[in-house]
Amino acid sequence: MSVDIDISGLRPERVSVVPSPLAELSMALHALAEPGHHPGLQGWVTGVTARLDSHLADRMCEADFLWRTTFSDLFLPYAGIPGRAALPGATLAEDMDLLDKLSDEQFVDAALEFTCATCYSTSGPTALSDAGVRGRALELAAARGPRQLRFTERLLADPPRTRAWLRQFLQDCDEAFFADAWSRLRHQLAADARHKTDLLRRKGLAEALAAVSPAVTLDEAKDRIVVDKLGEGRTATGDGGLLFVPTSLGWPHLMVLHRHGWQPVLHYPVASPELSAPPSLEQLTLRMTALSHPVRMRICRHLARSAYTTSELAQAHGMTAPEISRHLGVLKKAGLITTRRRGRYVLHQMDVTAVARLGSDFLEGILR
């Protein structure tokens, strides 16, 4: 599965890498709502939460579904500006001015993304113009809870008022915690944008994509960018541009805006030296399949503690050496174990780092 961006006819000068204060604020709100997604931000989240005004905290809960479970395209408003070539503003105020330029239909459809009520990758009737779409949006919002329903009712009844509420809320978040964070993060993001832009100019799009993420590749034969994601989607640059927006707070989320009629945007986490490249979905599938077998689980328990030979494992598990070898082959193909030779012995051991990235619960289980 993947999200594909058709770049047929895209001119190099129409590819831009620009940080966005509004997009980074959305990542800050997401980290505050879902700190478990961002273990590296625990200290920052704790500090912000401790000093957050209770009134602002309550308002943060009113529409947190815009950034908790989905990343609303409202936080990338420049992609919806006619001409499909607008760039993010240099300041949060400029980004919010671009948000104000979206039509009511665009604003409402983007805000209702959490209900999955609208056609995302294709054109179709909107909730403001079609009673059926409107009813379906309310029905889906009600299924997600009373807060979502109240927000959706207000949004559909009075879009301008909801837009004003959101802008004021974002301004208050900026004053409360984001301005301080942005003053530190913007330099890192600007440096990353310069680096990617330099790669684009000197080495081309393929090299720049490789620097963005191993999950993003260029299929030159088909004039398309392929983003390896657990989902499917298609979009095209058409007569518009292609925009890359770096985020410092967003790791591990790699997102592609592929809304129909909007400029494609790749919202990517900046590189971090302590983070290794993420595995492909194929590799992840291999690893989950390898660990689903009870014998291999028991083998992993041994290999997580020390290195063992095939014969030692066979004796410990009451199996033949060929049987153990087959299980070891599956684990090795999935990249979960390492093998080294010591004299005439071949030793196998768990790659704890690779397993830890699958989840601490599994690691704790085999080490318990």
mmCIF file of C-alpha atoms in Angstrom, residues 2-297:
data_model
loop_
_atom_site.group_PDB
_atom_site.id
_atom_site.type_symbol
_atom_site.label_atom_id
_atom_site.label_comp_id
_atom_site.label_asym_id
_atom_site.label_seq_id
_atom_site.Cartn_x
_atom_site.Cartn_y
_atom_site.Cartn_z
ATOM 1 C CA SER A 2 1.145 3.544 -0.662
ATOM 2 C CA VAL A 3 0.167 7.131 -1.362
ATOM 3 C CA ASP A 4 1.237 8.085 -4.890
ATOM 4 C CA ILE A 5 1.864 11.585 -6.221
ATOM 5 C CA ASP A 6 1.776 11.903 -10.001
ATOM 6 C CA ILE A 7 4.403 14.510 -10.914
ATOM 7 C CA SER A 8 4.082 14.370 -14.706
ATOM 8 C CA GLY A 9 5.142 17.727 -16.130
ATOM 9 C CA LEU A 10 6.314 19.095 -12.788
ATOM 10 C CA ARG A 11 9.023 21.699 -13.291
ATOM 11 C CA PRO A 12 11.940 21.712 -10.808
ATOM 12 C CA GLU A 13 11.273 25.319 -9.805
ATOM 13 C CA ARG A 14 7.765 24.358 -8.657
ATOM 14 C CA VAL A 15 9.144 22.102 -5.894
ATOM 15 C CA SER A 16 9.526 23.990 -2.606
ATOM 16 C CA VAL A 17 10.704 23.131 0.895
ATOM 17 C CA VAL A 18 9.325 25.602 3.441
ATOM 18 C CA PRO A 19 8.703 25.358 7.220
ATOM 19 C CA SER A 20 5.210 26.224 8.444
ATOM 20 C CA PRO A 21 4.480 27.654 11.911
ATOM 21 C CA LEU A 22 0.832 26.556 11.717
ATOM 22 C CA ALA A 23 1.749 22.998 10.725
ATOM 23 C CA GLU A 24 4.225 22.836 13.617
ATOM 24 C CA LEU A 25 1.573 24.129 16.021
ATOM 25 C CA SER A 26 -0.666 21.254 14.913
ATOM 26 C CA MET A 27 2.158 18.845 15.779
ATOM 27 C CA ALA A 28 2.530 20.502 19.183
ATOM 28 C CA LEU A 29 -1.190 20.067 19.839
ATOM 29 C CA HIS A 30 -1.002 16.439 18.735
ATOM 30 C CA ALA A 31 1.951 15.738 21.041
ATOM 31 C CA LEU A 32 0.020 17.261 23.953
ATOM 32 C CA ALA A 33 -3.045 15.154 23.122
ATOM 33 C CA GLU A 34 -1.150 11.911 22.393
ATOM 34 C CA PRO A 35 2.163 12.016 24.289
ATOM 35 C CA GLY A 36 2.552 8.250 23.877
ATOM 36 C CA HIS A 37 3.227 8.818 20.160
ATOM 37 C CA HIS A 38 6.208 11.016 20.998
ATOM 38 C CA PRO A 39 8.345 9.563 23.809
ATOM 39 C CA GLY A 40 11.127 12.012 23.032
ATOM 40 C CA LEU A 41 8.851 14.940 23.899
ATOM 41 C CA GLN A 42 7.742 13.733 27.328
ATOM 42 C CA GLY A 43 9.659 16.445 29.170
ATOM 43 C CA TRP A 44 8.290 19.222 26.983
ATOM 44 C CA VAL A 45 4.724 17.868 27.210
ATOM 45 C CA THR A 46 4.923 17.628 30.994
ATOM 46 C CA GLY A 47 6.238 21.175 31.291
ATOM 47 C CA VAL A 48 3.582 22.680 29.009
ATOM 48 C CA THR A 49 0.751 20.733 30.633
ATOM 49 C CA ALA A 50 1.820 21.787 34.132
ATOM 50 C CA ARG A 51 1.603 25.487 33.349
ATOM 51 C CA LEU A 52 -1.372 25.394 30.976
ATOM 52 C CA ASP A 53 -4.270 27.625 31.940
ATOM 53 C CA SER A 54 -7.310 25.510 32.823
ATOM 54 C CA HIS A 55 -9.599 27.524 30.529
ATOM 55 C CA LEU A 56 -7.268 26.988 27.557
ATOM 56 C CA ALA A 57 -6.961 23.305 28.463
ATOM 57 C CA ASP A 58 -10.762 22.972 28.352
ATOM 58 C CA ARG A 59 -10.920 24.693 24.965
ATOM 59 C CA MET A 60 -8.160 22.406 23.734
ATOM 60 C CA CYS A 61 -10.506 19.476 24.352
ATOM 61 C CA GLU A 62 -13.365 20.990 22.334
ATOM 62 C CA ALA A 63 -11.835 20.173 18.958
ATOM 63 C CA ASP A 64 -8.876 17.921 19.723
ATOM 64 C CA PHE A 65 -10.119 15.414 17.146
ATOM 65 C CA LEU A 66 -8.735 17.824 14.537
ATOM 66 C CA TRP A 67 -5.222 16.922 15.637
ATOM 67 C CA ARG A 68 -5.492 13.866 17.899
ATOM 68 C CA THR A 69 -6.761 11.090 15.608
ATOM 69 C CA THR A 70 -6.431 12.893 12.272
ATOM 70 C CA PHE A 71 -4.238 15.738 11.102
ATOM 71 C CA SER A 72 -6.701 18.180 9.638
ATOM 72 C CA ASP A 73 -5.692 19.826 6.380
ATOM 73 C CA LEU A 74 -6.779 23.084 8.023
ATOM 74 C CA PHE A 75 -3.240 23.250 9.386
ATOM 75 C CA LEU A 76 -1.839 23.251 5.825
ATOM 76 C CA PRO A 77 -4.182 25.903 4.368
ATOM 77 C CA TYR A 78 -1.773 27.182 1.707
ATOM 78 C CA ALA A 79 -2.347 23.904 -0.160
ATOM 79 C CA GLY A 80 -5.950 24.901 -0.771
ATOM 80 C CA ILE A 81 -5.280 28.370 -2.164
ATOM 81 C CA PRO A 82 -6.309 28.635 -5.863
ATOM 82 C CA GLY A 83 -3.373 28.111 -8.201
ATOM 83 C CA ARG A 84 -1.986 25.321 -6.027
ATOM 84 C CA ALA A 85 1.351 27.074 -5.646
ATOM 85 C CA ALA A 86 1.016 29.084 -2.413
ATOM 86 C CA LEU A 87 3.719 28.722 0.240
ATOM 87 C CA PRO A 88 3.498 28.792 4.062
ATOM 88 C CA GLY A 89 3.807 32.121 5.814
ATOM 89 C CA ALA A 90 6.913 33.184 7.680
ATOM 90 C CA THR A 91 4.909 33.705 10.865
ATOM 91 C CA LEU A 92 1.929 32.044 12.513
ATOM 92 C CA ALA A 93 -0.171 35.134 11.806
ATOM 93 C CA GLU A 94 0.633 34.899 8.082
ATOM 94 C CA ASP A 95 -0.258 31.201 8.048
ATOM 95 C CA MET A 96 -3.581 31.970 9.743
ATOM 96 C CA ASP A 97 -4.237 34.703 7.172
ATOM 97 C CA LEU A 98 -3.954 31.972 4.537
ATOM 98 C CA LEU A 99 -6.409 29.869 6.550
ATOM 99 C CA ASP A 100 -8.850 32.779 6.346
ATOM 100 C CA LYS A 101 -8.578 32.698 2.543
ATOM 101 C CA LEU A 102 -10.107 29.227 2.297
ATOM 102 C CA SER A 103 -13.754 29.230 1.266
ATOM 103 C CA ASP A 104 -16.368 28.123 3.785
ATOM 104 C CA GLU A 105 -16.808 24.904 1.783
ATOM 105 C CA GLN A 106 -13.068 24.158 1.949
ATOM 106 C CA PHE A 107 -12.915 24.975 5.640
ATOM 107 C CA VAL A 108 -15.912 22.827 6.560
ATOM 108 C CA ASP A 109 -14.813 19.845 4.448
ATOM 109 C CA ALA A 110 -11.303 19.920 5.919
ATOM 110 C CA ALA A 111 -12.663 20.248 9.450
ATOM 111 C CA LEU A 112 -15.030 17.311 8.899
ATOM 112 C CA GLU A 113 -12.235 14.998 7.807
ATOM 113 C CA PHE A 114 -12.404 13.211 11.178
ATOM 114 C CA THR A 115 -15.909 11.951 10.303
ATOM 115 C CA CYS A 116 -14.745 10.462 6.969
ATOM 116 C CA ALA A 117 -17.950 11.967 5.580
ATOM 117 C CA THR A 118 -16.499 13.682 2.539
ATOM 118 C CA CYS A 119 -14.788 12.427 -0.599
ATOM 119 C CA TYR A 120 -11.132 13.116 0.093
ATOM 120 C CA SER A 121 -9.340 12.145 -3.100
ATOM 121 C CA THR A 122 -12.198 12.887 -5.495
ATOM 122 C CA SER A 123 -14.624 15.726 -6.069
ATOM 123 C CA GLY A 124 -18.135 15.485 -4.724
ATOM 124 C CA PRO A 125 -20.938 17.350 -2.951
ATOM 125 C CA THR A 126 -20.048 19.225 0.219
ATOM 126 C CA ALA A 127 -21.737 19.242 3.619
ATOM 127 C CA LEU A 128 -22.787 22.871 3.099
ATOM 128 C CA SER A 129 -24.441 22.186 -0.260
ATOM 129 C CA ASP A 130 -25.848 18.674 0.102
ATOM 130 C CA ALA A 131 -28.351 17.607 2.759
ATOM 131 C CA GLY A 132 -27.335 13.953 2.455
ATOM 132 C CA VAL A 133 -23.641 14.666 3.087
ATOM 133 C CA ARG A 134 -24.613 16.972 5.929
ATOM 134 C CA GLY A 135 -26.781 14.321 7.590
ATOM 135 C CA ARG A 136 -24.090 11.687 7.201
ATOM 136 C CA ALA A 137 -21.495 13.996 8.768
ATOM 137 C CA LEU A 138 -23.722 14.592 11.797
ATOM 138 C CA GLU A 139 -24.419 10.871 12.115
ATOM 139 C CA LEU A 140 -20.733 9.982 12.061
ATOM 140 C CA ALA A 141 -19.853 12.793 14.438
ATOM 141 C CA ALA A 142 -22.493 11.548 16.901
ATOM 142 C CA ALA A 143 -20.940 8.070 16.774
ATOM 143 C CA ARG A 144 -17.624 9.593 17.868
ATOM 144 C CA GLY A 145 -19.028 11.337 20.918
ATOM 145 C CA PRO A 146 -20.959 14.393 22.140
ATOM 146 C CA ARG A 147 -18.042 16.821 21.798
ATOM 147 C CA GLN A 148 -17.561 15.931 18.144
ATOM 148 C CA LEU A 149 -21.298 16.262 17.525
ATOM 149 C CA ARG A 150 -21.506 19.696 19.182
ATOM 150 C CA PHE A 151 -18.530 20.923 17.185
ATOM 151 C CA THR A 152 -19.984 19.603 13.915
ATOM 152 C CA GLU A 153 -23.366 21.199 14.609
ATOM 153 C CA ARG A 154 -21.716 24.576 15.279
ATOM 154 C CA LEU A 155 -19.495 24.209 12.238
ATOM 155 C CA LEU A 156 -22.383 23.471 9.874
ATOM 156 C CA ALA A 157 -24.700 26.097 11.375
ATOM 157 C CA ASP A 158 -22.215 28.980 11.432
ATOM 158 C CA PRO A 159 -18.858 28.425 9.659
ATOM 159 C CA PRO A 160 -17.620 32.041 10.136
ATOM 160 C CA ARG A 161 -18.113 31.825 13.889
ATOM 161 C CA THR A 162 -16.240 28.506 14.056
ATOM 162 C CA ARG A 163 -13.416 29.956 11.979
ATOM 163 C CA ALA A 164 -13.122 32.906 14.352
ATOM 164 C CA TRP A 165 -13.139 30.542 17.347
ATOM 165 C CA LEU A 166 -10.341 28.454 15.861
ATOM 166 C CA ARG A 167 -8.177 31.471 15.028
ATOM 167 C CA GLN A 168 -8.538 32.880 18.538
ATOM 168 C CA PHE A 169 -7.751 29.473 20.026
ATOM 169 C CA LEU A 170 -4.575 29.164 17.936
ATOM 170 C CA GLN A 171 -3.493 32.676 18.937
ATOM 171 C CA ASP A 172 -3.976 31.801 22.605
ATOM 172 C CA CYS A 173 -1.944 28.605 22.179
ATOM 173 C CA ASP A 174 0.808 30.666 20.594
ATOM 174 C CA GLU A 175 0.922 33.012 23.563
ATOM 175 C CA ALA A 176 0.695 30.206 26.125
ATOM 176 C CA PHE A 177 3.379 27.835 24.841
ATOM 177 C CA PHE A 178 4.003 27.727 21.106
ATOM 178 C CA ALA A 179 5.839 31.035 20.556
ATOM 179 C CA ASP A 180 8.585 29.881 22.894
ATOM 180 C CA ALA A 181 8.848 26.486 21.173
ATOM 181 C CA TRP A 182 8.832 28.017 17.683
ATOM 182 C CA SER A 183 11.628 30.429 18.569
ATOM 183 C CA ARG A 184 13.835 27.373 19.158
ATOM 184 C CA LEU A 185 12.535 25.062 16.434
ATOM 185 C CA ARG A 186 12.388 27.447 13.480
ATOM 186 C CA HIS A 187 16.177 27.545 13.107
ATOM 187 C CA GLN A 188 16.414 23.748 12.867
ATOM 188 C CA LEU A 189 13.548 23.630 10.380
ATOM 189 C CA ALA A 190 15.004 26.447 8.284
ATOM 190 C CA ALA A 191 18.361 24.669 8.172
ATOM 191 C CA ASP A 192 16.700 21.425 7.077
ATOM 192 C CA ALA A 193 14.733 23.289 4.388
ATOM 193 C CA ARG A 194 17.950 24.835 3.055
ATOM 194 C CA HIS A 195 19.634 21.430 2.986
ATOM 195 C CA LYS A 196 16.767 19.782 1.091
ATOM 196 C CA THR A 197 16.552 22.719 -1.325
ATOM 197 C CA ASP A 198 20.276 22.428 -2.003
ATOM 198 C CA LEU A 199 19.883 18.707 -2.694
ATOM 199 C CA LEU A 200 17.048 19.443 -5.113
ATOM 200 C CA ARG A 201 19.163 21.920 -7.044
ATOM 201 C CA ARG A 202 22.433 19.980 -7.094
ATOM 202 C CA LYS A 203 21.374 16.315 -7.163
ATOM 203 C CA GLY A 204 17.724 16.249 -8.142
ATOM 204 C CA LEU A 205 14.419 15.121 -6.730
ATOM 205 C CA ALA A 206 15.388 11.478 -6.091
ATOM 206 C CA GLU A 207 18.246 12.453 -3.769
ATOM 207 C CA ALA A 208 16.071 14.973 -1.923
ATOM 208 C CA LEU A 209 13.346 12.374 -1.397
ATOM 209 C CA ALA A 210 15.883 9.877 -0.061
ATOM 210 C CA ALA A 211 16.981 12.507 2.455
ATOM 211 C CA VAL A 212 13.379 13.116 3.511
ATOM 212 C CA SER A 213 12.719 9.471 4.414
ATOM 213 C CA PRO A 214 13.566 5.955 3.190
ATOM 214 C CA ALA A 215 9.791 5.510 2.948
ATOM 215 C CA VAL A 216 9.634 8.067 0.101
ATOM 216 C CA THR A 217 10.924 7.058 -3.333
ATOM 217 C CA LEU A 218 10.828 8.348 -6.884
ATOM 218 C CA ASP A 219 9.512 6.049 -9.602
ATOM 219 C CA GLU A 220 11.066 7.844 -12.565
ATOM 220 C CA ALA A 221 9.606 5.433 -15.115
ATOM 221 C CA LYS A 222 6.080 6.385 -14.082
ATOM 222 C CA ASP A 223 6.740 10.008 -13.088
ATOM 223 C CA ARG A 224 5.443 9.504 -9.588
ATOM 224 C CA ILE A 225 6.495 9.738 -5.949
ATOM 225 C CA VAL A 226 5.620 6.693 -3.869
ATOM 226 C CA VAL A 227 5.174 7.079 -0.112
ATOM 227 C CA ASP A 228 5.197 3.764 1.741
ATOM 228 C CA LYS A 229 2.243 4.056 4.127
ATOM 229 C CA LEU A 230 -0.356 1.752 5.640
ATOM 230 C CA GLY A 231 -3.057 3.266 3.471
ATOM 231 C CA GLU A 232 -3.794 4.151 -0.129
ATOM 232 C CA GLY A 233 -4.242 7.422 -1.919
ATOM 233 C CA ARG A 234 -3.478 9.213 -5.156
ATOM 234 C CA THR A 235 -2.945 12.809 -6.128
ATOM 235 C CA ALA A 236 -1.196 14.787 -8.849
ATOM 236 C CA THR A 237 0.686 18.048 -9.034
ATOM 237 C CA GLY A 238 -1.025 18.887 -12.343
ATOM 238 C CA ASP A 239 -0.356 22.526 -13.214
ATOM 239 C CA GLY A 240 0.521 23.333 -9.600
ATOM 240 C CA GLY A 241 3.529 22.720 -7.412
ATOM 241 C CA LEU A 242 4.808 20.239 -4.860
ATOM 242 C CA LEU A 243 5.445 21.363 -1.302
ATOM 243 C CA PHE A 244 7.623 19.795 1.392
ATOM 244 C CA VAL A 245 7.014 20.950 4.963
ATOM 245 C CA PRO A 246 9.498 19.802 7.637
ATOM 246 C CA THR A 247 8.460 19.209 11.248
ATOM 247 C CA SER A 248 10.588 18.863 14.352
ATOM 248 C CA LEU A 249 7.792 17.782 16.718
ATOM 249 C CA GLY A 250 6.088 15.365 14.326
ATOM 250 C CA TRP A 251 8.303 12.254 14.382
ATOM 251 C CA PRO A 252 7.374 9.462 13.602
ATOM 252 C CA HIS A 253 4.450 10.798 11.544
ATOM 253 C CA LEU A 254 5.042 11.129 7.798
ATOM 254 C CA MET A 255 1.956 12.604 6.162
ATOM 255 C CA VAL A 256 0.834 13.286 2.630
ATOM 256 C CA LEU A 257 -1.885 15.814 1.875
ATOM 257 C CA HIS A 258 -3.636 14.414 -1.173
ATOM 258 C CA ARG A 259 -7.005 16.180 -0.953
ATOM 259 C CA HIS A 260 -8.715 16.587 -4.321
ATOM 260 C CA GLY A 261 -7.962 19.964 -5.880
ATOM 261 C CA TRP A 262 -5.314 20.924 -3.316
ATOM 262 C CA GLN A 263 -1.560 21.200 -3.845
ATOM 263 C CA PRO A 264 0.162 17.968 -2.743
ATOM 264 C CA VAL A 265 2.130 18.404 0.479
ATOM 265 C CA LEU A 266 4.609 16.030 2.065
ATOM 266 C CA HIS A 267 4.804 16.813 5.799
ATOM 267 C CA TYR A 268 7.907 15.021 7.048
ATOM 268 C CA PRO A 269 9.912 14.770 10.300
ATOM 269 C CA VAL A 270 13.401 16.220 10.148
ATOM 270 C CA ALA A 271 16.260 13.776 10.509
ATOM 271 C CA SER A 272 17.456 12.996 14.002
ATOM 272 C CA PRO A 273 20.889 11.421 14.567
ATOM 273 C CA GLU A 274 19.621 9.050 17.246
ATOM 274 C CA LEU A 275 16.885 7.620 15.041
ATOM 275 C CA SER A 276 17.608 4.865 12.535
ATOM 276 C CA ALA A 277 15.746 4.522 9.261
ATOM 277 C CA PRO A 278 12.211 3.160 9.608
ATOM 278 C CA PRO A 279 11.564 -0.295 8.158
ATOM 279 C CA SER A 280 9.400 -0.675 5.083
ATOM 280 C CA LEU A 281 5.908 -2.072 5.496
ATOM 281 C CA GLU A 282 7.134 -5.277 3.835
ATOM 282 C CA GLN A 283 9.875 -5.581 6.455
ATOM 283 C CA LEU A 284 7.390 -4.825 9.231
ATOM 284 C CA THR A 285 5.093 -7.569 7.913
ATOM 285 C CA LEU A 286 8.007 -10.033 7.863
ATOM 286 C CA ARG A 287 8.850 -9.186 11.441
ATOM 287 C CA MET A 288 5.294 -9.494 12.740
ATOM 288 C CA THR A 289 4.869 -12.818 10.905
ATOM 289 C CA ALA A 290 8.165 -14.111 12.269
ATOM 290 C CA LEU A 291 7.147 -13.303 15.822
ATOM 291 C CA SER A 292 3.678 -14.818 15.508
ATOM 292 C CA HIS A 293 4.948 -18.408 15.875
ATOM 293 C CA PRO A 294 5.131 -19.724 19.471
ATOM 294 C CA VAL A 295 8.392 -21.638 18.858
ATOM 295 C CA ARG A 296 10.078 -18.534 17.482
ATOM 296 C CA MET A 297 8.797 -16.573 20.474
#
